[in-house]
Coordinates of C-alpha atoms in Angstrom, one line a residue:
M283 CA -15.9 25.2 16.8
P284 CA -15.6 23.3 13.4
L285 CA -12.1 22.4 12.4
S286 CA -10.6 23.9 9.3
L287 CA -9.4 21.8 6.4
P288 CA -5.7 21.5 5.8
P289 CA -4.3 23.7 3.1
V290 CA -3.7 22.4 -0.4
P291 CA -0.4 24.1 -1.5
E292 CA 0.5 24.8 -5.1
P293 CA 0.9 23.1 -7.5
F294 CA -1.2 20.2 -6.0
Q295 CA -5.0 19.6 -6.6
L296 CA -7.3 17.4 -4.6
P297 CA -8.7 14.8 -5.0
F298 CA -5.8 13.1 -6.7
H299 CA -7.2 10.8 -9.3
Y300 CA -5.5 7.4 -10.1
G301 CA -5.6 6.3 -13.7
A302 CA -4.6 2.7 -12.7
L303 CA -3.7 1.0 -9.4
H304 CA -2.0 -2.3 -8.7
Q305 CA -1.5 -3.1 -5.0
V306 CA -0.6 -5.9 -2.6
G307 CA -0.8 -5.8 1.2
I308 CA 0.4 -8.2 3.8
D309 CA -0.9 -8.2 7.4
W310 CA 0.6 -9.5 10.6
L311 CA -0.9 -9.8 14.1
V312 CA 1.8 -8.8 16.6
D313 CA 2.5 -8.0 20.3
P314 CA 0.7 -4.7 21.0
G315 CA 3.5 -3.3 23.3
P316 CA 6.0 -2.3 20.5
A317 CA 3.2 -1.1 18.3
R318 CA 1.9 1.3 21.0
E319 CA 5.5 2.6 21.5
L320 CA 5.9 3.3 17.8
L321 CA 2.6 5.1 17.7
A322 CA 3.4 7.2 20.7
K323 CA 6.6 8.3 18.9
H324 CA 5.1 9.0 15.5
H325 CA 1.4 9.6 16.1
P326 CA 0.7 10.4 19.7
D327 CA -3.0 11.0 19.2
L328 CA -3.6 7.5 17.8
S329 CA -4.1 4.1 19.5
A330 CA -3.3 0.7 18.1
A331 CA -6.4 -1.3 17.3
A332 CA -6.8 -4.6 19.2
F333 CA -7.7 -7.8 17.5
E334 CA -7.5 -11.5 18.6
D335 CA -5.9 -11.9 22.0
G336 CA -5.4 -8.2 22.2
R337 CA -2.8 -8.2 19.4
A338 CA -2.0 -5.2 17.2
L339 CA -2.0 -5.3 13.4
V340 CA 0.8 -4.1 11.2
S341 CA 0.8 -4.0 7.4
L342 CA 3.2 -3.6 4.5
N343 CA 1.5 -2.6 1.2
Y344 CA 3.1 -2.0 -2.2
Q345 CA 1.5 0.2 -4.8
L346 CA 2.1 0.7 -8.5
Y347 CA 0.0 3.5 -9.9
F348 CA -0.5 5.6 -13.0
A349 CA -1.8 9.2 -13.1
Q350 CA -2.6 11.3 -16.1
Y351 CA -1.7 15.0 -16.0
P352 CA -2.2 17.9 -18.5
F353 CA 1.4 17.5 -19.6
G354 CA 1.3 13.6 -19.9
G355 CA 1.5 10.7 -17.6
G356 CA 3.4 9.6 -14.5
I357 CA 4.1 6.2 -13.0
T358 CA 4.8 5.8 -9.2
Q359 CA 5.8 2.9 -7.0
E360 CA 5.8 3.0 -3.2
I361 CA 5.6 0.8 -0.1
E362 CA 4.0 1.7 3.2
F363 CA 4.7 0.3 6.6
S364 CA 1.7 1.0 8.9
V365 CA 0.1 0.2 12.2
I366 CA -3.7 -0.2 12.1
A367 CA -4.9 2.5 14.5
F368 CA -7.7 4.9 15.4
P369 CA -8.0 8.4 17.0
T370 CA -7.7 7.8 20.7
D371 CA -10.6 10.2 21.4
E372 CA -12.9 8.2 19.1
G373 CA -12.4 4.8 20.7
D374 CA -15.9 4.6 22.1
R375 CA -17.3 4.6 18.5
L376 CA -15.4 1.5 17.3
P377 CA -17.0 -1.8 16.7
R378 CA -15.4 -4.9 18.2
L379 CA -14.0 -6.9 15.2
T380 CA -11.8 -9.9 14.5
Y381 CA -9.0 -9.4 12.0
A382 CA -10.9 -11.2 9.3
Q383 CA -13.9 -9.0 9.8
Y384 CA -11.7 -5.9 9.7
A385 CA -10.0 -7.1 6.5
Q386 CA -13.3 -7.6 4.8
G387 CA -14.5 -4.1 5.5
W388 CA -16.8 -4.5 8.5
D389 CA -15.7 -1.2 10.1
Q390 CA -18.1 1.2 8.6
T391 CA -17.0 4.0 10.8
K392 CA -13.7 3.9 8.8
L393 CA -11.9 5.0 12.0
L394 CA -9.7 2.0 11.8
G395 CA -7.0 3.3 9.4
I396 CA -3.4 2.9 8.5
A397 CA -1.1 5.0 10.7
R398 CA 1.9 5.3 8.3
V399 CA 5.2 4.9 10.0
H400 CA 7.4 4.8 6.9
V401 CA 6.6 5.3 3.2
V402 CA 9.3 4.6 0.5
C403 CA 8.6 6.0 -2.9
D404 CA 10.4 6.3 -6.3
N405 CA 8.8 9.6 -7.5
P406 CA 10.2 12.8 -6.0
F407 CA 7.0 14.7 -6.9
A408 CA 4.8 12.1 -5.2
I409 CA 7.1 12.2 -2.1
R410 CA 6.6 16.0 -1.9
A411 CA 2.8 15.6 -2.4
G412 CA 2.6 13.0 0.3
Q413 CA 4.6 15.0 2.8
E414 CA 2.8 18.4 2.2
L415 CA -0.7 17.1 1.7
Y416 CA -1.1 14.1 4.0
A417 CA 1.9 14.5 6.4
E418 CA 3.2 11.2 5.2
P419 CA 6.7 10.1 6.5
K420 CA 7.8 9.6 2.9
H421 CA 11.3 9.2 1.6
P422 CA 13.0 8.0 -1.6
G423 CA 13.7 4.4 -2.7
W424 CA 13.3 2.3 -5.9
F425 CA 11.8 -1.1 -6.8
E426 CA 12.4 -4.3 -8.7
V427 CA 9.1 -6.2 -8.9
G428 CA 7.4 -9.3 -10.4
L429 CA 3.6 -8.9 -10.6
P430 CA 0.6 -10.8 -11.8
S431 CA -0.2 -9.5 -15.2
L432 CA -2.5 -10.2 -18.1
N433 CA 0.6 -9.6 -20.3
G434 CA 2.6 -12.3 -18.6
P435 CA 2.4 -15.9 -17.5
A436 CA -0.6 -16.9 -15.4
G437 CA -0.2 -16.7 -11.7
E438 CA -0.9 -14.8 -8.5
T439 CA 2.7 -14.3 -7.1
W440 CA 3.9 -10.9 -6.1
T441 CA 7.6 -10.2 -5.5
V442 CA 8.9 -6.7 -4.5
R443 CA 12.4 -5.7 -3.7
C444 CA 12.9 -2.2 -2.3
R445 CA 16.2 -0.5 -2.6
A446 CA 17.6 2.8 -1.2
A447 CA 17.8 6.1 -3.1
T448 CA 18.3 9.8 -2.6
I449 CA 16.8 12.9 -4.4
G450 CA 19.4 14.7 -6.4
P451 CA 19.5 18.0 -8.3
D452 CA 16.4 19.0 -10.2
D453 CA 14.3 16.5 -8.2
T454 CA 15.9 13.5 -9.9
L455 CA 15.9 10.1 -8.2
E456 CA 19.4 8.8 -7.6
K457 CA 19.4 5.0 -7.1
S458 CA 21.6 3.1 -4.7
P459 CA 22.2 -0.7 -5.1
D460 CA 21.6 -1.1 -1.3
P461 CA 18.6 -3.3 -0.6
L462 CA 16.1 -2.3 2.1
L463 CA 13.6 -5.1 2.1
D464 CA 12.0 -7.9 0.0
I465 CA 8.4 -9.1 0.2
T466 CA 6.9 -12.1 -1.5
A467 CA 3.2 -13.2 -1.6
E468 CA 2.5 -16.5 -3.3
L469 CA -1.3 -16.5 -3.6
D470 CA -1.6 -19.0 -6.4
G471 CA -4.4 -21.5 -5.9
L472 CA -6.1 -19.6 -3.1
T473 CA -9.7 -18.5 -3.2
A474 CA -10.0 -14.7 -2.7
V475 CA -12.9 -13.0 -0.9
A476 CA -14.3 -9.7 -2.1
A477 CA -13.5 -7.1 0.5
N478 CA -15.4 -3.9 0.8
S479 CA -12.7 -2.1 2.7
A480 CA -12.6 1.2 0.9
P481 CA -12.5 4.1 1.7
I482 CA -9.3 3.4 3.5
T483 CA -8.4 6.1 6.0
G484 CA -4.7 7.0 6.1
Y485 CA -3.4 8.9 9.1
G486 CA -0.6 11.4 9.3
T487 CA 0.8 13.7 12.0
D488 CA 2.2 17.0 10.7
A489 CA 5.1 19.0 12.0
E490 CA 2.9 21.0 14.4
G491 CA 1.5 17.7 15.9
R492 CA -1.9 18.0 14.2
L493 CA -3.5 14.7 13.3
L494 CA -4.7 14.3 9.7
A495 CA -7.1 11.7 8.2
G496 CA -7.1 11.3 4.4
P497 CA -9.6 8.7 2.9
M498 CA -8.7 6.9 -0.3
N499 CA -11.6 5.6 -2.4
V500 CA -11.0 2.5 -4.5
Y501 CA -13.9 2.0 -6.9
Q502 CA -14.0 -1.8 -6.9
P503 CA -13.6 -4.4 -4.2
Y504 CA -10.2 -5.6 -3.0
R505 CA -9.4 -9.3 -3.0
W506 CA -8.6 -10.6 0.5
Y507 CA -6.8 -13.9 1.1
D508 CA -7.1 -15.6 4.5
L509 CA -3.6 -16.9 5.5
A510 CA -4.3 -17.8 9.1
A511 CA -4.3 -21.6 8.6
P512 CA -0.9 -23.2 9.4
E513 CA -0.5 -24.6 5.9
H514 CA -0.4 -21.1 4.5
S515 CA 2.5 -19.9 6.8
G516 CA 5.0 -20.1 4.0
R517 CA 3.0 -18.2 1.4
T518 CA 4.5 -14.8 2.4
R519 CA 8.1 -13.9 3.1
L520 CA 9.7 -10.7 4.4
A521 CA 13.4 -10.1 4.4
V522 CA 14.8 -6.9 6.0
H523 CA 18.3 -6.1 4.6
A524 CA 18.9 -2.8 6.4
P525 CA 18.0 -3.4 10.0
G526 CA 19.9 -0.3 11.1
D527 CA 17.9 2.3 9.2
G528 CA 14.6 3.7 10.4
L529 CA 12.4 1.4 8.3
G530 CA 14.3 -1.7 9.1
H531 CA 14.6 -0.9 12.7
D532 CA 10.9 -0.4 13.2
I533 CA 9.9 -3.5 11.2
R534 CA 12.3 -5.6 13.4
A535 CA 10.8 -4.0 16.5
L536 CA 7.3 -5.1 15.6
L537 CA 7.9 -8.3 13.6
A538 CA 9.9 -11.1 14.9
D539 CA 11.7 -13.3 12.3
G540 CA 9.4 -15.9 11.0
T541 CA 6.1 -14.3 12.2
P542 CA 3.5 -15.7 9.8
A543 CA 1.1 -13.4 8.0
V544 CA -2.6 -13.6 8.8
G545 CA -3.8 -12.2 5.5
A546 CA -3.0 -10.6 2.2
W547 CA -5.0 -8.3 0.0
T548 CA -4.7 -7.2 -3.6
Y549 CA -6.2 -4.8 -6.1
Q550 CA -5.5 -4.6 -9.8
S551 CA -7.2 -2.1 -12.1
P552 CA -9.1 -3.9 -14.9
P553 CA -7.7 -3.3 -18.5
V554 CA -9.5 -0.6 -20.5
A555 CA -8.4 -1.9 -24.0
A556 CA -6.7 -4.8 -25.7
H557 CA -4.7 -4.8 -28.9
N558 CA -5.5 -8.1 -30.5
R559 CA -3.4 -10.6 -32.6
P560 CA -3.2 -9.5 -36.3
Y561 CA -4.4 -11.7 -39.2
Y562 CA -3.5 -12.0 -42.8
L563 CA -5.6 -10.6 -45.6
R564 CA -5.9 -11.8 -49.2
T565 CA -4.7 -9.0 -51.6
S566 CA -5.2 -8.2 -55.2
T567 CA -1.7 -9.2 -56.0
G568 CA -2.7 -12.8 -55.5
T569 CA -0.3 -13.4 -52.7
S570 CA -1.1 -16.8 -51.2
V571 CA -1.8 -17.0 -47.4
T572 CA -0.8 -20.2 -45.6

């Protein structure tokens, strides 16, 4: 019997269209045991993908995106902590891939997806949308960031600090000064590879235990940076400031201090317009221009 599609509750509409997206992800190969335990707890119908030496893959990815609505615009930031996984019942359909092959988009089944374990977001409406539409484990936080930008100094360094927050009356975000985690990716001077990894499958498990898969199309290639060489071990840094909360506890369970990242990937929407430098005009008053 064909499966029915999950409902789309009001006031949401799908697909959700991004007006602009800026994103950085960092990947780590880890001991598969803790990853399997985490999936069994959060997504029992998923299995951790196995890469080099049978290791599992975990990822942190930060997103800054803009959406245009009938009433105006909205800006959202979020960070996702995920295990790369697949539906257990579909394991016989998967290709055997190295991490580098996966990162460049060689899995055309798109069964290898991100099993979200924690999502921290600064937009209460987006938190509700993620929970109700995609069964995302989404909760509030806020961000202080430094990003590569055409409107700033040249460079390819990303810095993201995530802090705690709560949702107050009238769906307002109430910020806390308490830091949750920091990530840094210094990608300056590295050559990126175009990665055809979209659509990216995001997995969720709803309150009834049903497994959901939601693909996200990105209309241009990602840029993937191979960080496996020892000389790149210091290019990314992760600091967990709240090891006792759910996010910090689960990161610590999977990532030992100092575990080097094996890769990073970025996406930045191209500009759609540019307001150029002005110039002086000669006028009939005879004003001189120097």
